[in-house]
Coordinates of C-alpha atoms and ligand atoms in Angstrom, one line a residue:
M26 CA 86.9 107.3 119.4
A27 CA 86.4 104.4 116.7
R28 CA 83.8 105.7 114.0
G29 CA 84.1 101.7 112.2
V30 CA 83.4 100.7 108.7
I31 CA 80.0 101.7 108.4
A32 CA 79.9 105.2 109.7
R33 CA 83.4 106.0 107.9
Y34 CA 82.3 104.8 104.3
R35 CA 78.9 104.7 104.5
D36 CA 78.5 106.6 101.3
F37 CA 80.3 103.5 99.6
L38 CA 78.0 101.1 101.3
P39 CA 74.5 100.0 101.2
V40 CA 73.3 101.0 104.2
T41 CA 69.9 103.0 104.9
E42 CA 68.5 105.4 107.4
A43 CA 67.3 102.0 109.3
T44 CA 70.5 100.2 109.3
P45 CA 72.3 100.3 112.9
H46 CA 75.7 101.6 112.9
I47 CA 77.1 99.1 114.8
T48 CA 80.8 98.7 115.8
I49 CA 83.3 97.4 117.8
G50 CA 86.5 99.3 116.4
E51 CA 86.9 97.6 113.2
G52 CA 89.0 98.6 110.1
D53 CA 91.3 101.6 110.0
T54 CA 93.9 99.2 110.1
P55 CA 97.8 100.0 109.7
L56 CA 99.9 99.8 106.8
V57 CA 103.2 99.4 107.2
A58 CA 106.4 99.6 105.4
A59 CA 109.0 96.4 105.3
P60 CA 111.9 97.8 104.1
K61 CA 114.1 94.8 104.6
L62 CA 111.5 92.1 103.1
A63 CA 111.4 94.7 99.9
Q64 CA 114.9 94.0 99.5
V65 CA 114.7 90.2 99.7
I66 CA 111.9 90.8 96.9
G67 CA 114.0 93.3 94.7
C68 CA 110.7 95.6 94.5
R69 CA 110.9 99.2 95.2
E70 CA 108.3 99.4 98.2
L71 CA 106.9 96.4 100.1
Y72 CA 103.8 96.9 102.6
F73 CA 102.1 94.9 104.6
K74 CA 98.4 95.7 105.8
L75 CA 97.7 94.5 109.2
E76 CA 94.4 93.1 109.0
G77 CA 95.1 91.1 112.3
C78 CA 94.6 94.5 114.0
N79 CA 91.2 94.1 113.5
P80 CA 89.0 93.9 116.7
T81 CA 88.8 89.8 116.5
G82 CA 91.8 89.6 114.9
S83 CA 91.2 89.2 111.2
F84 CA 89.7 90.9 108.3
K85 CA 86.3 89.3 108.5
D86 CA 85.5 92.1 110.9
R87 CA 85.0 94.5 108.0
G88 CA 82.2 92.5 106.2
M89 CA 80.8 90.9 109.5
V90 CA 79.7 94.4 110.8
L91 CA 77.7 95.2 107.8
A92 CA 76.2 91.6 107.5
V93 CA 75.0 91.4 110.9
A94 CA 73.8 95.3 110.7
K95 CA 71.6 94.1 108.1
A96 CA 70.4 91.2 109.7
V97 CA 69.2 93.5 112.6
E98 CA 67.9 95.7 110.0
E99 CA 65.7 93.1 108.9
G100 CA 64.6 92.0 112.2
R101 CA 66.5 88.8 112.4
R102 CA 66.9 87.3 115.9
S103 CA 69.9 85.0 115.1
I104 CA 72.5 84.2 112.7
I105 CA 74.8 81.2 111.4
C106 CA 78.2 80.7 109.1
A107 CA 80.2 77.7 108.5
S108 CA 83.7 78.5 108.9
T109 CA 87.3 77.6 109.3
G110 CA 87.8 80.0 112.4
N111 CA 87.9 83.6 112.0
T112 CA 84.4 83.8 110.7
S113 CA 82.9 81.9 113.5
A114 CA 84.9 84.5 115.7
S115 CA 83.9 87.7 114.1
A116 CA 80.4 86.4 113.9
A117 CA 80.1 85.6 117.4
A118 CA 81.3 88.9 118.5
F119 CA 79.0 90.9 116.3
G120 CA 76.2 88.7 117.7
A121 CA 77.2 89.3 121.4
R122 CA 77.3 92.6 120.5
C123 CA 73.6 92.9 119.3
G124 CA 72.0 90.3 121.4
L125 CA 71.7 88.1 118.5
D126 CA 72.0 84.1 118.7
T127 CA 74.8 82.9 116.8
F128 CA 75.5 79.1 115.4
V129 CA 78.9 78.4 114.0
V130 CA 79.5 75.2 112.2
V131 CA 83.4 74.2 112.3
P132 CA 85.6 71.2 111.0
R133 CA 86.2 69.2 114.1
G134 CA 90.0 69.3 114.4
N135 CA 90.8 71.7 111.7
I136 CA 89.9 75.1 113.8
A137 CA 93.0 77.1 115.1
L138 CA 93.2 77.2 119.2
G139 CA 92.7 81.0 119.3
K140 CA 89.7 81.5 117.2
L141 CA 87.8 78.1 118.9
A142 CA 88.5 79.6 122.0
Q143 CA 87.1 83.4 120.8
A144 CA 83.8 81.6 119.2
L145 CA 83.4 80.3 122.6
M146 CA 84.1 83.5 124.7
Y147 CA 81.8 85.7 122.7
G148 CA 79.4 83.1 123.4
A149 CA 78.4 81.4 120.1
R150 CA 76.9 77.9 119.8
V151 CA 79.8 75.7 118.1
L152 CA 78.7 72.9 116.4
A153 CA 81.6 71.0 115.1
I154 CA 81.5 68.1 112.8
D155 CA 83.5 65.5 111.5
G156 CA 83.8 66.8 108.0
S157 CA 85.1 69.3 105.9
F158 CA 84.8 73.4 105.7
D159 CA 83.1 72.7 102.3
E160 CA 80.6 70.3 103.8
A161 CA 79.9 72.6 106.7
L162 CA 79.0 75.5 104.1
N163 CA 76.3 73.2 102.5
I164 CA 74.5 72.4 105.6
V165 CA 74.4 75.7 106.6
R166 CA 73.1 76.8 103.0
A167 CA 70.5 74.4 103.9
I168 CA 69.7 75.4 107.0
T169 CA 69.2 79.3 106.0
E170 CA 66.9 78.1 103.1
Q171 CA 64.3 76.0 105.6
H172 CA 64.5 78.3 108.9
P173 CA 64.3 82.3 109.6
V174 CA 68.5 82.5 110.7
A175 CA 70.6 84.7 108.6
L176 CA 73.7 83.4 107.1
V177 CA 76.7 85.6 107.3
N178 CA 79.6 83.7 105.2
S179 CA 80.9 85.5 102.4
I180 CA 78.0 84.4 99.8
N181 CA 76.2 86.9 101.8
P182 CA 76.5 89.9 99.7
Y183 CA 76.9 92.1 102.6
R184 CA 80.1 90.6 103.6
L185 CA 81.8 91.6 100.5
E186 CA 80.5 95.2 100.5
G187 CA 82.7 95.6 104.0
Q188 CA 85.5 93.7 103.3
K189 CA 85.9 96.0 100.0
T190 CA 86.9 99.1 102.5
A191 CA 89.9 97.7 103.2
A192 CA 91.0 98.6 99.4
F193 CA 89.7 102.0 100.2
E194 CA 91.9 102.4 102.9
V195 CA 94.9 101.2 101.1
V196 CA 94.3 104.1 98.0
D197 CA 93.7 106.7 101.0
E198 CA 97.1 105.9 102.9
L199 CA 99.2 105.6 99.5
G200 CA 97.1 108.1 97.6
D201 CA 96.9 105.7 94.7
A202 CA 96.5 102.0 94.2
P203 CA 99.8 100.1 94.5
D204 CA 101.1 98.4 91.4
Y205 CA 100.6 94.6 93.0
L206 CA 98.2 93.6 95.5
C207 CA 98.9 90.1 97.3
I208 CA 96.4 88.5 99.3
P209 CA 95.6 84.7 100.3
V210 CA 92.8 83.1 98.6
G211 CA 90.7 80.5 100.5
N212 CA 86.9 80.9 99.6
A213 CA 88.1 83.6 97.2
G214 CA 85.6 86.1 99.2
N215 CA 88.3 88.6 99.8
I216 CA 89.9 88.8 96.8
S217 CA 87.0 89.9 95.2
A218 CA 85.8 92.2 97.5
Y219 CA 89.5 93.7 97.0
W220 CA 88.4 94.3 93.2
K221 CA 85.5 95.6 94.0
G222 CA 86.6 98.2 96.3
F223 CA 89.4 99.3 93.6
C224 CA 87.2 99.5 90.9
E225 CA 84.7 101.6 92.8
Y226 CA 87.3 103.7 93.9
H227 CA 88.7 104.1 90.3
Q228 CA 85.3 104.9 89.3
R229 CA 84.9 107.6 91.8
G230 CA 87.6 109.6 90.7
R231 CA 89.6 108.3 94.1
A232 CA 92.3 106.5 92.5
A233 CA 94.1 107.3 89.3
R234 CA 94.4 103.5 88.6
R235 CA 93.8 99.7 89.5
P236 CA 96.2 97.2 90.8
R237 CA 97.1 93.9 89.5
L238 CA 95.9 91.1 92.1
L239 CA 98.3 88.2 93.0
G240 CA 96.1 85.7 94.9
F241 CA 98.0 82.5 96.5
Q242 CA 96.4 79.1 97.3
A243 CA 98.0 76.6 98.9
E244 CA 99.2 74.0 97.2
G245 CA 97.0 71.1 99.2
A246 CA 93.8 73.5 98.8
A247 CA 94.3 75.1 95.3
P248 CA 91.3 74.3 93.2
I249 CA 91.3 77.8 91.2
V250 CA 94.9 77.0 90.4
R251 CA 94.1 73.1 89.6
G252 CA 90.9 74.1 87.6
H253 CA 88.8 71.5 89.7
A254 CA 87.4 71.2 93.4
V255 CA 89.6 69.3 95.5
P256 CA 87.6 67.1 97.8
N257 CA 89.7 66.8 100.8
P258 CA 91.9 70.1 101.1
Q259 CA 95.2 69.6 103.2
T260 CA 96.9 72.5 104.3
V261 CA 98.9 73.7 107.7
A262 CA 97.1 77.5 106.9
T263 CA 93.9 76.1 108.2
A264 CA 92.4 79.4 106.8
I265 CA 92.5 78.7 103.4
R266 CA 91.5 75.0 103.5
I267 CA 89.1 74.9 101.5
G268 CA 88.2 72.8 98.1
N269 CA 85.4 74.4 96.7
P270 CA 85.4 78.0 97.0
A271 CA 82.4 79.8 97.0
S272 CA 83.4 83.0 94.8
W273 CA 85.3 81.0 92.5
Q274 CA 84.2 82.9 89.5
L275 CA 84.5 86.3 90.9
A276 CA 87.8 85.8 92.1
V277 CA 88.8 84.4 88.2
Q278 CA 87.1 87.7 87.1
A279 CA 88.8 90.1 89.7
R280 CA 92.5 87.8 88.6
D281 CA 91.6 88.6 84.8
E282 CA 90.5 92.1 84.8
S283 CA 93.3 93.3 86.9
G284 CA 95.5 91.0 84.9
G285 CA 96.9 89.5 87.7
L286 CA 97.4 85.6 88.4
I287 CA 96.5 83.0 91.1
D288 CA 99.2 80.7 92.0
M289 CA 100.1 78.2 95.0
V290 CA 102.5 78.0 97.5
S291 CA 103.7 74.8 99.5
D292 CA 103.1 74.6 103.3
A293 CA 106.7 74.4 103.6
E294 CA 106.8 77.9 101.6
I295 CA 104.3 79.2 103.7
L296 CA 105.9 78.4 107.0
E297 CA 109.2 80.0 105.7
A298 CA 107.3 83.1 105.0
Y299 CA 105.8 82.7 108.2
R300 CA 108.6 82.9 110.2
L301 CA 110.6 85.7 107.9
M302 CA 107.9 88.1 108.4
A303 CA 107.6 87.9 112.2
S304 CA 111.8 87.8 112.8
V305 CA 112.8 90.0 110.1
E306 CA 109.9 92.8 110.1
G307 CA 108.2 92.2 113.7
I308 CA 104.9 91.1 111.6
F309 CA 103.1 88.1 112.8
G310 CA 100.4 86.7 110.8
E311 CA 98.7 83.6 110.7
P312 CA 100.1 81.2 108.5
A313 CA 97.1 81.8 105.7
S314 CA 98.7 85.3 106.1
A315 CA 102.0 84.2 104.9
A316 CA 100.7 82.9 101.8
P317 CA 101.2 86.2 99.8
F318 CA 105.0 86.7 101.1
A319 CA 105.4 83.2 100.2
G320 CA 104.1 83.5 96.9
L321 CA 105.9 86.7 96.1
R322 CA 109.1 85.1 96.4
K323 CA 108.0 82.3 94.3
L324 CA 107.7 84.8 91.9
V325 CA 111.1 85.8 92.0
R326 CA 112.7 82.7 92.1
E327 CA 110.8 81.7 89.1
R328 CA 111.2 84.9 87.2
R329 CA 107.9 84.8 86.6
A330 CA 107.3 86.2 83.1
G331 CA 105.1 89.3 82.1
L332 CA 105.7 91.0 86.0
D333 CA 107.8 94.0 86.7
L334 CA 108.2 93.6 90.4
S335 CA 111.8 95.8 90.6
G336 CA 110.0 99.2 90.2
A337 CA 107.1 98.0 91.7
R338 CA 105.1 99.2 94.6
I339 CA 103.5 95.8 96.2
V340 CA 100.8 95.5 99.4
C341 CA 100.7 92.4 100.9
V342 CA 97.3 91.8 103.0
V343 CA 98.1 90.1 106.4
T344 CA 94.7 88.5 106.9
G345 CA 94.5 87.4 110.5
S346 CA 97.0 87.6 113.6
G347 CA 100.0 85.1 114.4
L348 CA 98.2 84.8 117.8
K349 CA 95.2 82.9 116.2
D350 CA 97.4 79.7 116.0
P351 CA 99.6 79.5 118.8
T352 CA 100.0 75.9 118.1
T353 CA 101.7 76.1 114.7
A354 CA 104.0 79.1 116.3
M355 CA 105.1 76.7 118.5
D356 CA 105.2 73.7 116.0
V357 CA 107.7 76.0 113.9
A358 CA 109.6 78.5 116.5
P359 CA 113.1 77.8 117.6
G360 CA 113.1 76.2 121.0
Y361 CA 113.7 78.3 124.5
S362 CA 116.1 77.6 127.3
I363 CA 115.2 76.5 130.9
L364 CA 117.7 77.7 133.3
P365 CA 118.0 77.9 137.3
P366 CA 117.2 81.0 138.8
T367 CA 120.2 82.1 139.1
L368 CA 122.3 85.1 137.6
D369 CA 125.2 83.1 136.4
A370 CA 122.9 80.7 134.5
V371 CA 121.1 83.5 133.0
E372 CA 124.3 85.1 131.9
A373 CA 126.1 82.3 130.9
A374 CA 122.6 81.7 128.4
M375 CA 123.4 84.9 126.7
G376 CA 126.6 84.4 126.2
W377 CA 128.3 86.2 128.8
Ligands
PLP402 C1 88.9 84.1 105.8 C2 90.5 84.1 105.5 C3 91.3 83.9 104.4 C4 90.5 83.7 103.2 O1 89.7 84.7 102.7 P1 88.8 84.4 101.6 O2 88.2 85.2 101.3 O3 87.9 83.1 102.1 O4 89.4 84.2 100.1 C5 92.8 84.0 104.6 N1 93.6 84.2 105.6 C6 92.5 84.6 106.8 C7 93.2 84.8 108.1 C8 91.1 84.5 107.1 O5 90.6 84.2 108.2

């Protein structure tokens, strides 16, 4: 039976006797070796951590389970978040599970179809605004200051606490931290959570060392790389279409303490990596989840100084499932054949 993140890592989490042990099967996701793409990069070992295997199809479930459990513990009856999509799907699922009213504020027209379908199916009240994620987040922050509704965005500290368990799993699986951990950066909570997880495991003697973190933003939404907020962020990778990350300082600290970097990749590079991961290794992440592999290719191409990838063991976090965003997949995928229903036609199309 699935234990879930709270039961599995309770010694490392801020849970009490009063915290409900909820789970819908989050965590314990596969770490999959990718030998062919390791050759493309020229590294010793490359792994993808498949966070799309979480119950709502993204890593957001790891933090959401704890944020919602704590909201229930505190007697809250409703939760709210701003979202580019995956946070809303996850909040809606755990909200449904706990009988809470869930409100999600999303940027209209910039939320992938699968994510919107999930939020609606789980029974959330979806409030779409003609604005950006950053505006949605400002609105929900103001609402939670005035009304008794729990904020479950990643500025809720329980979100990062739950998300750090992914770093624990990587170490548990590999026996130590990898040399590099590559991750997309949007609101910058996840890179901060991984760093917290690696540091805690290191402190408690579960890991001999800590990895260098390589974070990647999209070129049209790269406030941390550019050093200033981006008022109207643009990228095909909607999960990282964020112009003013809430965890900016934490991410910079994680980057610097780990001796890593935060760089940016173009939409074209993201989409090429997206197709390669699926067609070469059978790993179908959503576009944002291809940013780390796209970033690795860029670093190799530019022969970036100070990085020794050749002997390295590298983990890329595939933050969300490719099925979340079928529209982008159909836009970039090769076409398919439409044929008459005859043996001849199908054989001919197969080249026989
Ligand atoms: C939320 C999300 C991200 C970005 O994570 P942050 O913590 O906001 O940096 C990346 N990829 C996917 C699929 C996401 O859902």
